[in-house]
Amino acid sequence: MGCQRARTRRRIRAKSAKRSLLRRWTRSRAKRRRKKRVFLLYLDVSGAHWDLHSAGKFVAIDCEMVGVGPGGEESALARVSLVNYNGAVLLDTFVQPQETVTDYRTHVSGVTPALLKAAMPFKEAQETVAALIQDRILIGHAVHNDLKALMLVHPKLLIRDTQKYKAFRDLSKGRPPSLKMLVKSVLKMPIQSGSHSSVEDARFTLALYKHVKSDWEKHFGSKRGREMKRLLESQKRKTTERKRHDKAAVRRVVQDDQGSSDENDENDDQDTD
C-alpha cells in the first residue's frame, strides 16, 4: 500500500513538474519572440491598434526627419508611418532621435520638442518597423533614405521606389522626381501645402504605385521574376525551418523532463526500500 501511494505521488509530481517546465519554456519563448520580432500590437499616434497580420503583402512607408549635428545639416529619424495596401495605418509614431536635435524643421516635418518628449525609443521603433516589413513588398519614395534613418536593410527585390521608377523619372526628364510633383502630375491632386504628414505621404506613394502597378510588376517580373521566385522560396524554407526548430525544442524539453522524472522514481524506490 505504501509503495502504491509513493508511486502515485511520484506520478503527480512528475506531471506537475512537466506542466510547470512547459509553461516556463513557453513564456520564455514568447518573450524572446516579442523582443526580436515585436509580435505585439502596434500603437499609432491616433490610438488605433493594428496587429501584424493586418499588414498583408504590401506595406508603404514614409518618415519625417529632424536636423542633428552642427547647423542641423544631418538628418535623424523623428517620425515613422506605415500603411497597408488599403491605406490603413499599421504604425504611426514619433521617435526619439539618438542624437541631440539642433533643428526640428517644424515648418516641413511638423515635429516639435513637445512631440518628442514622450516619443518611442529608437530601438523599439526600429524593431517594430523591421517586424512589419519583413518578407513584404516595401513601397516608398526614396526608400533608401527611410531605411538609412532606421538603420535597416531590405531585399532589393522587395522594394518598389516611386522615385526610381523609369516612367516617373521620365516626367522629370530623368532626374529624381519629388513626391509632390508626381502626385500633382499623375494623380492630379494637391499635396504638402503645409508641414508634411508621413501618413499622408505614405498613402500618396501607395496610390502612385497602384496607378502603375500592372505595368510595373509586368516589367519587373520579366527582368527579375526568377530571382523573386527564388527569394520567396528561400523565405518559405526559413519559416519551415523555424517551425521545425520550435517543435524539436519542445520535444527536448519533454524528454529532459521525462528523464528527470525517471531518476526521481528510482531515487524514491530506493528510499522506500
mmCIF file of C-alpha atoms in Angstrom:
data_model
loop_
_atom_site.group_PDB
_atom_site.id
_atom_site.type_symbol
_atom_site.label_atom_id
_atom_site.label_comp_id
_atom_site.label_asym_id
_atom_site.label_seq_id
_atom_site.Cartn_x
_atom_site.Cartn_y
_atom_site.Cartn_z
ATOM 1 C CA MET A 1 0.000 0.000 0.000
ATOM 2 C CA GLY A 2 2.837 2.398 0.927
ATOM 3 C CA CYS A 3 4.620 1.682 -2.370
ATOM 4 C CA GLN A 4 1.437 2.403 -4.352
ATOM 5 C CA ARG A 5 0.955 5.735 -2.577
ATOM 6 C CA ALA A 6 4.586 6.645 -3.258
ATOM 7 C CA ARG A 7 4.197 5.838 -6.969
ATOM 8 C CA THR A 8 1.006 7.909 -7.145
ATOM 9 C CA ARG A 9 2.755 10.854 -5.510
ATOM 10 C CA ARG A 10 5.691 10.486 -7.914
ATOM 11 C CA ARG A 11 3.383 10.488 -10.938
ATOM 12 C CA ILE A 12 1.555 13.584 -9.683
ATOM 13 C CA ARG A 13 4.850 15.379 -9.017
ATOM 14 C CA ALA A 14 6.188 14.389 -12.451
ATOM 15 C CA LYS A 15 3.082 15.681 -14.246
ATOM 16 C CA SER A 16 3.125 18.911 -12.256
ATOM 17 C CA ALA A 17 6.827 19.456 -12.958
ATOM 18 C CA LYS A 18 6.292 18.762 -16.651
ATOM 19 C CA ARG A 19 3.461 21.294 -16.904
ATOM 20 C CA SER A 20 5.463 23.870 -14.972
ATOM 21 C CA LEU A 21 8.526 23.368 -17.186
ATOM 22 C CA LEU A 22 6.487 23.676 -20.374
ATOM 23 C CA ARG A 23 4.822 26.842 -19.090
ATOM 24 C CA ARG A 24 8.202 28.397 -18.275
ATOM 25 C CA TRP A 25 9.578 27.419 -21.677
ATOM 26 C CA THR A 26 6.519 28.812 -23.483
ATOM 27 C CA ARG A 27 6.718 32.120 -21.585
ATOM 28 C CA SER A 28 10.445 32.407 -22.277
ATOM 29 C CA ARG A 29 9.920 31.637 -25.979
ATOM 30 C CA ALA A 30 7.107 34.198 -26.248
ATOM 31 C CA LYS A 31 9.272 36.824 -24.553
ATOM 32 C CA ARG A 32 12.148 36.216 -26.952
ATOM 33 C CA ARG A 33 9.802 36.488 -29.935
ATOM 34 C CA ARG A 34 8.302 39.741 -28.668
ATOM 35 C CA LYS A 35 11.741 41.205 -28.185
ATOM 36 C CA LYS A 36 13.065 40.034 -31.538
ATOM 37 C CA ARG A 37 10.093 40.493 -33.840
ATOM 38 C CA VAL A 38 7.666 42.622 -31.844
ATOM 39 C CA PHE A 39 4.639 40.349 -32.296
ATOM 40 C CA LEU A 40 2.560 42.665 -30.137
ATOM 41 C CA LEU A 41 0.014 45.263 -31.164
ATOM 42 C CA TYR A 42 1.312 48.434 -32.738
ATOM 43 C CA LEU A 43 0.024 51.754 -31.462
ATOM 44 C CA ASP A 44 -0.295 54.725 -33.777
ATOM 45 C CA VAL A 45 -0.465 58.299 -32.505
ATOM 46 C CA SER A 46 -4.225 58.431 -33.046
ATOM 47 C CA GLY A 47 -4.695 55.498 -30.642
ATOM 48 C CA ALA A 48 -5.734 52.840 -33.180
ATOM 49 C CA HIS A 49 -4.329 49.321 -32.800
ATOM 50 C CA TRP A 50 -3.303 47.031 -35.631
ATOM 51 C CA ASP A 51 -1.775 43.573 -35.418
ATOM 52 C CA LEU A 52 0.990 42.094 -37.538
ATOM 53 C CA HIS A 53 -1.380 40.009 -39.676
ATOM 54 C CA SER A 54 -3.264 43.081 -40.916
ATOM 55 C CA ALA A 55 -0.179 44.228 -42.837
ATOM 56 C CA GLY A 56 -0.798 41.952 -45.838
ATOM 57 C CA LYS A 57 1.679 41.561 -48.703
ATOM 58 C CA PHE A 58 2.349 45.281 -49.364
ATOM 59 C CA VAL A 59 3.457 47.968 -46.897
ATOM 60 C CA ALA A 60 4.060 51.652 -47.688
ATOM 61 C CA ILE A 61 6.440 53.731 -45.566
ATOM 62 C CA ASP A 62 7.321 57.377 -45.026
ATOM 63 C CA CYS A 63 9.460 59.110 -42.420
ATOM 64 C CA GLU A 64 9.917 62.624 -41.112
ATOM 65 C CA MET A 65 13.383 63.827 -40.146
ATOM 66 C CA VAL A 66 14.886 66.425 -37.849
ATOM 67 C CA GLY A 67 18.332 68.022 -38.047
ATOM 68 C CA VAL A 68 21.223 66.933 -35.830
ATOM 69 C CA GLY A 69 24.855 67.977 -35.641
ATOM 70 C CA PRO A 70 26.297 71.416 -36.400
ATOM 71 C CA GLY A 71 23.683 73.580 -38.076
ATOM 72 C CA GLY A 72 21.227 70.667 -38.164
ATOM 73 C CA GLU A 73 22.589 69.607 -41.538
ATOM 74 C CA GLU A 74 22.472 65.865 -40.816
ATOM 75 C CA SER A 75 19.117 64.094 -40.662
ATOM 76 C CA ALA A 76 17.776 61.825 -37.926
ATOM 77 C CA LEU A 77 14.509 59.919 -37.668
ATOM 78 C CA ALA A 78 11.731 61.694 -35.749
ATOM 79 C CA ARG A 79 8.540 60.051 -37.049
ATOM 80 C CA VAL A 80 7.782 56.886 -38.988
ATOM 81 C CA SER A 81 4.495 55.806 -40.559
ATOM 82 C CA LEU A 82 3.485 52.600 -42.313
ATOM 83 C CA VAL A 83 0.185 51.803 -44.018
ATOM 84 C CA ASN A 84 -1.116 48.612 -45.580
ATOM 85 C CA TYR A 85 -2.375 48.169 -49.160
ATOM 86 C CA ASN A 86 -5.755 49.649 -48.225
ATOM 87 C CA GLY A 87 -4.152 52.715 -46.636
ATOM 88 C CA ALA A 88 -4.949 51.653 -43.072
ATOM 89 C CA VAL A 89 -2.352 52.801 -40.544
ATOM 90 C CA LEU A 90 -0.139 49.993 -39.251
ATOM 91 C CA LEU A 91 2.250 52.251 -37.390
ATOM 92 C CA ASP A 92 2.476 56.000 -36.885
ATOM 93 C CA THR A 93 4.736 57.110 -34.078
ATOM 94 C CA PHE A 94 7.172 59.846 -33.161
ATOM 95 C CA VAL A 95 10.668 58.566 -32.436
ATOM 96 C CA GLN A 96 13.326 59.809 -30.033
ATOM 97 C CA PRO A 97 16.440 60.697 -32.061
ATOM 98 C CA GLN A 98 19.651 59.113 -30.821
ATOM 99 C CA GLU A 99 21.494 62.455 -31.086
ATOM 100 C CA THR A 100 20.712 65.936 -29.815
ATOM 101 C CA VAL A 101 18.305 67.749 -32.121
ATOM 102 C CA THR A 102 19.683 71.043 -33.390
ATOM 103 C CA ASP A 103 16.926 71.815 -35.919
ATOM 104 C CA TYR A 104 13.387 70.473 -35.590
ATOM 105 C CA ARG A 105 12.492 71.585 -39.140
ATOM 106 C CA THR A 106 8.952 72.122 -37.858
ATOM 107 C CA HIS A 107 7.783 74.027 -40.936
ATOM 108 C CA VAL A 108 8.468 70.888 -43.019
ATOM 109 C CA SER A 109 8.406 67.938 -40.616
ATOM 110 C CA GLY A 110 5.672 69.141 -38.259
ATOM 111 C CA VAL A 111 7.854 67.901 -35.375
ATOM 112 C CA THR A 112 8.120 69.971 -32.179
ATOM 113 C CA PRO A 113 10.096 69.417 -28.957
ATOM 114 C CA ALA A 114 6.878 68.589 -27.104
ATOM 115 C CA LEU A 115 6.026 65.785 -29.543
ATOM 116 C CA LEU A 116 9.371 64.086 -28.952
ATOM 117 C CA LYS A 117 9.238 64.147 -25.147
ATOM 118 C CA ALA A 118 7.112 61.005 -24.888
ATOM 119 C CA ALA A 119 8.199 59.550 -28.240
ATOM 120 C CA MET A 120 9.029 55.891 -28.833
ATOM 121 C CA PRO A 121 12.700 54.942 -28.250
ATOM 122 C CA PHE A 122 14.641 54.495 -31.491
ATOM 123 C CA LYS A 123 15.449 50.816 -30.838
ATOM 124 C CA GLU A 124 11.802 49.949 -30.265
ATOM 125 C CA ALA A 125 10.725 51.798 -33.418
ATOM 126 C CA GLN A 126 13.453 50.044 -35.410
ATOM 127 C CA GLU A 127 12.356 46.579 -34.217
ATOM 128 C CA THR A 128 8.688 47.368 -34.854
ATOM 129 C CA VAL A 129 9.331 48.507 -38.423
ATOM 130 C CA ALA A 130 11.605 45.511 -39.048
ATOM 131 C CA ALA A 131 8.806 43.169 -37.989
ATOM 132 C CA LEU A 132 6.221 44.922 -40.163
ATOM 133 C CA ILE A 133 8.262 44.994 -43.368
ATOM 134 C CA GLN A 134 9.791 41.527 -43.027
ATOM 135 C CA ASP A 135 9.037 39.350 -46.090
ATOM 136 C CA ARG A 136 6.778 42.087 -47.518
ATOM 137 C CA ILE A 137 6.977 44.349 -50.557
ATOM 138 C CA LEU A 138 8.008 47.782 -49.292
ATOM 139 C CA ILE A 139 6.648 50.803 -51.169
ATOM 140 C CA GLY A 140 8.062 54.279 -50.666
ATOM 141 C CA HIS A 141 9.543 57.405 -52.198
ATOM 142 C CA ALA A 142 13.357 57.478 -51.871
ATOM 143 C CA VAL A 143 13.075 54.398 -49.663
ATOM 144 C CA HIS A 144 16.837 54.259 -49.165
ATOM 145 C CA ASN A 145 16.637 57.428 -47.047
ATOM 146 C CA ASP A 146 13.994 55.918 -44.763
ATOM 147 C CA LEU A 147 15.908 52.645 -44.366
ATOM 148 C CA LYS A 148 19.123 54.556 -43.683
ATOM 149 C CA ALA A 149 17.424 56.604 -40.954
ATOM 150 C CA LEU A 150 16.055 53.386 -39.425
ATOM 151 C CA MET A 151 19.415 51.605 -39.826
ATOM 152 C CA LEU A 152 17.668 48.738 -41.598
ATOM 153 C CA VAL A 153 18.187 46.810 -44.818
ATOM 154 C CA HIS A 154 15.541 45.241 -47.041
ATOM 155 C CA PRO A 155 15.900 42.935 -50.072
ATOM 156 C CA LYS A 156 16.028 44.989 -53.279
ATOM 157 C CA LEU A 157 13.614 42.555 -54.903
ATOM 158 C CA LEU A 158 11.007 43.551 -52.301
ATOM 159 C CA ILE A 159 11.354 47.331 -52.764
ATOM 160 C CA ARG A 160 9.171 49.488 -55.020
ATOM 161 C CA ASP A 161 10.608 53.020 -55.038
ATOM 162 C CA THR A 162 8.468 55.606 -56.840
ATOM 163 C CA GLN A 163 11.473 57.925 -57.124
ATOM 164 C CA LYS A 164 13.373 55.341 -59.198
ATOM 165 C CA TYR A 165 10.533 54.037 -61.409
ATOM 166 C CA LYS A 166 11.510 54.852 -65.003
ATOM 167 C CA ALA A 167 8.092 56.078 -66.146
ATOM 168 C CA PHE A 168 8.026 58.535 -63.234
ATOM 169 C CA ARG A 169 11.601 59.695 -63.824
ATOM 170 C CA ASP A 170 10.716 60.432 -67.443
ATOM 171 C CA LEU A 171 8.243 63.025 -66.153
ATOM 172 C CA SER A 172 11.153 64.964 -64.657
ATOM 173 C CA LYS A 173 13.455 64.443 -67.652
ATOM 174 C CA GLY A 174 15.477 61.685 -65.997
ATOM 175 C CA ARG A 175 16.025 63.481 -62.707
ATOM 176 C CA PRO A 176 14.729 62.070 -59.387
ATOM 177 C CA PRO A 177 11.160 63.405 -59.177
ATOM 178 C CA SER A 178 9.721 64.842 -55.982
ATOM 179 C CA LEU A 179 6.672 63.204 -54.429
ATOM 180 C CA LYS A 180 4.783 66.488 -54.683
ATOM 181 C CA MET A 181 5.421 66.720 -58.417
ATOM 182 C CA LEU A 182 4.408 63.102 -59.057
ATOM 183 C CA VAL A 183 1.157 63.398 -57.101
ATOM 184 C CA LYS A 184 0.273 66.599 -58.938
ATOM 185 C CA SER A 185 1.214 65.218 -62.395
ATOM 186 C CA VAL A 186 -0.015 61.630 -62.103
ATOM 187 C CA LEU A 187 -2.846 61.753 -59.568
ATOM 188 C CA LYS A 188 -3.903 65.353 -60.280
ATOM 189 C CA MET A 189 -4.117 66.092 -56.560
ATOM 190 C CA PRO A 190 -2.569 68.737 -54.293
ATOM 191 C CA ILE A 191 -0.127 67.630 -51.607
ATOM 192 C CA GLN A 192 2.124 69.074 -48.890
ATOM 193 C CA SER A 193 0.546 72.524 -48.758
ATOM 194 C CA GLY A 194 1.917 72.969 -45.205
ATOM 195 C CA SER A 195 4.075 70.797 -42.975
ATOM 196 C CA HIS A 196 4.368 67.184 -44.131
ATOM 197 C CA SER A 197 2.336 64.282 -42.768
ATOM 198 C CA SER A 198 4.174 60.972 -43.058
ATOM 199 C CA VAL A 199 0.865 59.085 -43.074
ATOM 200 C CA GLU A 200 -0.466 61.212 -45.924
ATOM 201 C CA ASP A 201 2.792 60.874 -47.870
ATOM 202 C CA ALA A 202 2.812 57.093 -47.413
ATOM 203 C CA ARG A 203 -0.754 56.900 -48.739
ATOM 204 C CA PHE A 204 0.064 59.096 -51.744
ATOM 205 C CA THR A 205 3.111 56.939 -52.511
ATOM 206 C CA LEU A 206 0.896 53.860 -52.318
ATOM 207 C CA ALA A 207 -1.624 55.500 -54.666
ATOM 208 C CA LEU A 208 1.157 56.190 -57.191
ATOM 209 C CA TYR A 209 2.249 52.556 -57.046
ATOM 210 C CA LYS A 210 -1.321 51.318 -57.536
ATOM 211 C CA HIS A 211 -1.734 53.659 -60.518
ATOM 212 C CA VAL A 212 1.029 51.851 -62.428
ATOM 213 C CA LYS A 213 1.117 48.532 -60.580
ATOM 214 C CA SER A 214 0.262 46.244 -63.516
ATOM 215 C CA ASP A 215 2.900 47.747 -65.832
ATOM 216 C CA TRP A 216 5.475 47.993 -63.046
ATOM 217 C CA GLU A 217 5.088 44.361 -61.938
ATOM 218 C CA LYS A 218 4.957 43.085 -65.521
ATOM 219 C CA HIS A 219 8.210 44.864 -66.339
ATOM 220 C CA PHE A 220 9.743 43.816 -63.037
ATOM 221 C CA GLY A 221 8.670 40.187 -63.499
ATOM 222 C CA SER A 222 10.205 39.948 -66.973
ATOM 223 C CA LYS A 223 13.564 41.104 -65.605
ATOM 224 C CA ARG A 224 13.663 39.727 -62.048
ATOM 225 C CA GLY A 225 10.882 37.136 -61.929
ATOM 226 C CA ARG A 226 13.165 34.145 -61.363
ATOM 227 C CA GLU A 227 15.124 35.922 -58.645
ATOM 228 C CA MET A 228 11.871 36.890 -56.947
ATOM 229 C CA LYS A 229 10.667 33.291 -57.069
ATOM 230 C CA ARG A 230 13.922 32.041 -55.527
ATOM 231 C CA LEU A 231 13.711 34.667 -52.791
ATOM 232 C CA LEU A 232 10.149 33.697 -51.858
ATOM 233 C CA GLU A 233 11.093 30.003 -51.840
ATOM 234 C CA SER A 234 14.059 30.762 -49.593
ATOM 235 C CA GLN A 235 11.826 32.690 -47.177
ATOM 236 C CA LYS A 236 9.364 29.794 -47.128
ATOM 237 C CA ARG A 237 12.170 27.354 -46.283
ATOM 238 C CA LYS A 238 13.354 29.575 -43.437
ATOM 239 C CA THR A 239 9.832 29.727 -41.998
ATOM 240 C CA THR A 240 9.550 25.922 -42.195
ATOM 241 C CA GLU A 241 12.931 25.525 -40.503
ATOM 242 C CA ARG A 242 11.901 27.863 -37.672
ATOM 243 C CA LYS A 243 8.745 25.836 -37.047
ATOM 244 C CA ARG A 244 10.720 22.572 -37.125
ATOM 245 C CA HIS A 245 13.247 24.020 -34.684
ATOM 246 C CA ASP A 246 10.458 25.074 -32.289
ATOM 247 C CA LYS A 247 8.907 21.592 -32.380
ATOM 248 C CA ALA A 248 12.291 19.973 -31.748
ATOM 249 C CA ALA A 249 12.854 22.297 -28.783
ATOM 250 C CA VAL A 250 9.502 21.251 -27.284
ATOM 251 C CA ARG A 251 10.395 17.565 -27.710
ATOM 252 C CA ARG A 252 13.763 18.108 -25.998
ATOM 253 C CA VAL A 253 12.067 19.810 -23.046
ATOM 254 C CA VAL A 254 9.611 16.925 -22.700
ATOM 255 C CA GLN A 255 12.372 14.292 -22.980
ATOM 256 C CA ASP A 256 14.590 16.059 -20.442
ATOM 257 C CA ASP A 257 11.662 16.334 -18.064
ATOM 258 C CA GLN A 258 10.804 12.666 -18.566
ATOM 259 C CA GLY A 259 14.406 11.695 -17.847
ATOM 260 C CA SER A 260 14.470 13.701 -14.633
ATOM 261 C CA SER A 261 11.131 12.137 -13.603
ATOM 262 C CA ASP A 262 12.546 8.628 -14.138
ATOM 263 C CA GLU A 263 15.556 9.470 -11.966
ATOM 264 C CA ASN A 264 13.239 10.723 -9.224
ATOM 265 C CA ASP A 265 11.240 7.476 -9.437
ATOM 266 C CA GLU A 266 14.401 5.407 -8.981
ATOM 267 C CA ASN A 267 15.509 7.536 -6.022
ATOM 268 C CA ASP A 268 12.045 7.226 -4.390
ATOM 269 C CA ASP A 269 12.076 3.443 -4.902
ATOM 270 C CA GLN A 270 15.452 3.232 -3.185
ATOM 271 C CA ASP A 271 14.200 5.380 -0.312
ATOM 272 C CA THR A 272 11.102 3.189 0.054
ATOM 273 C CA ASP A 273 13.191 0.022 0.097
#
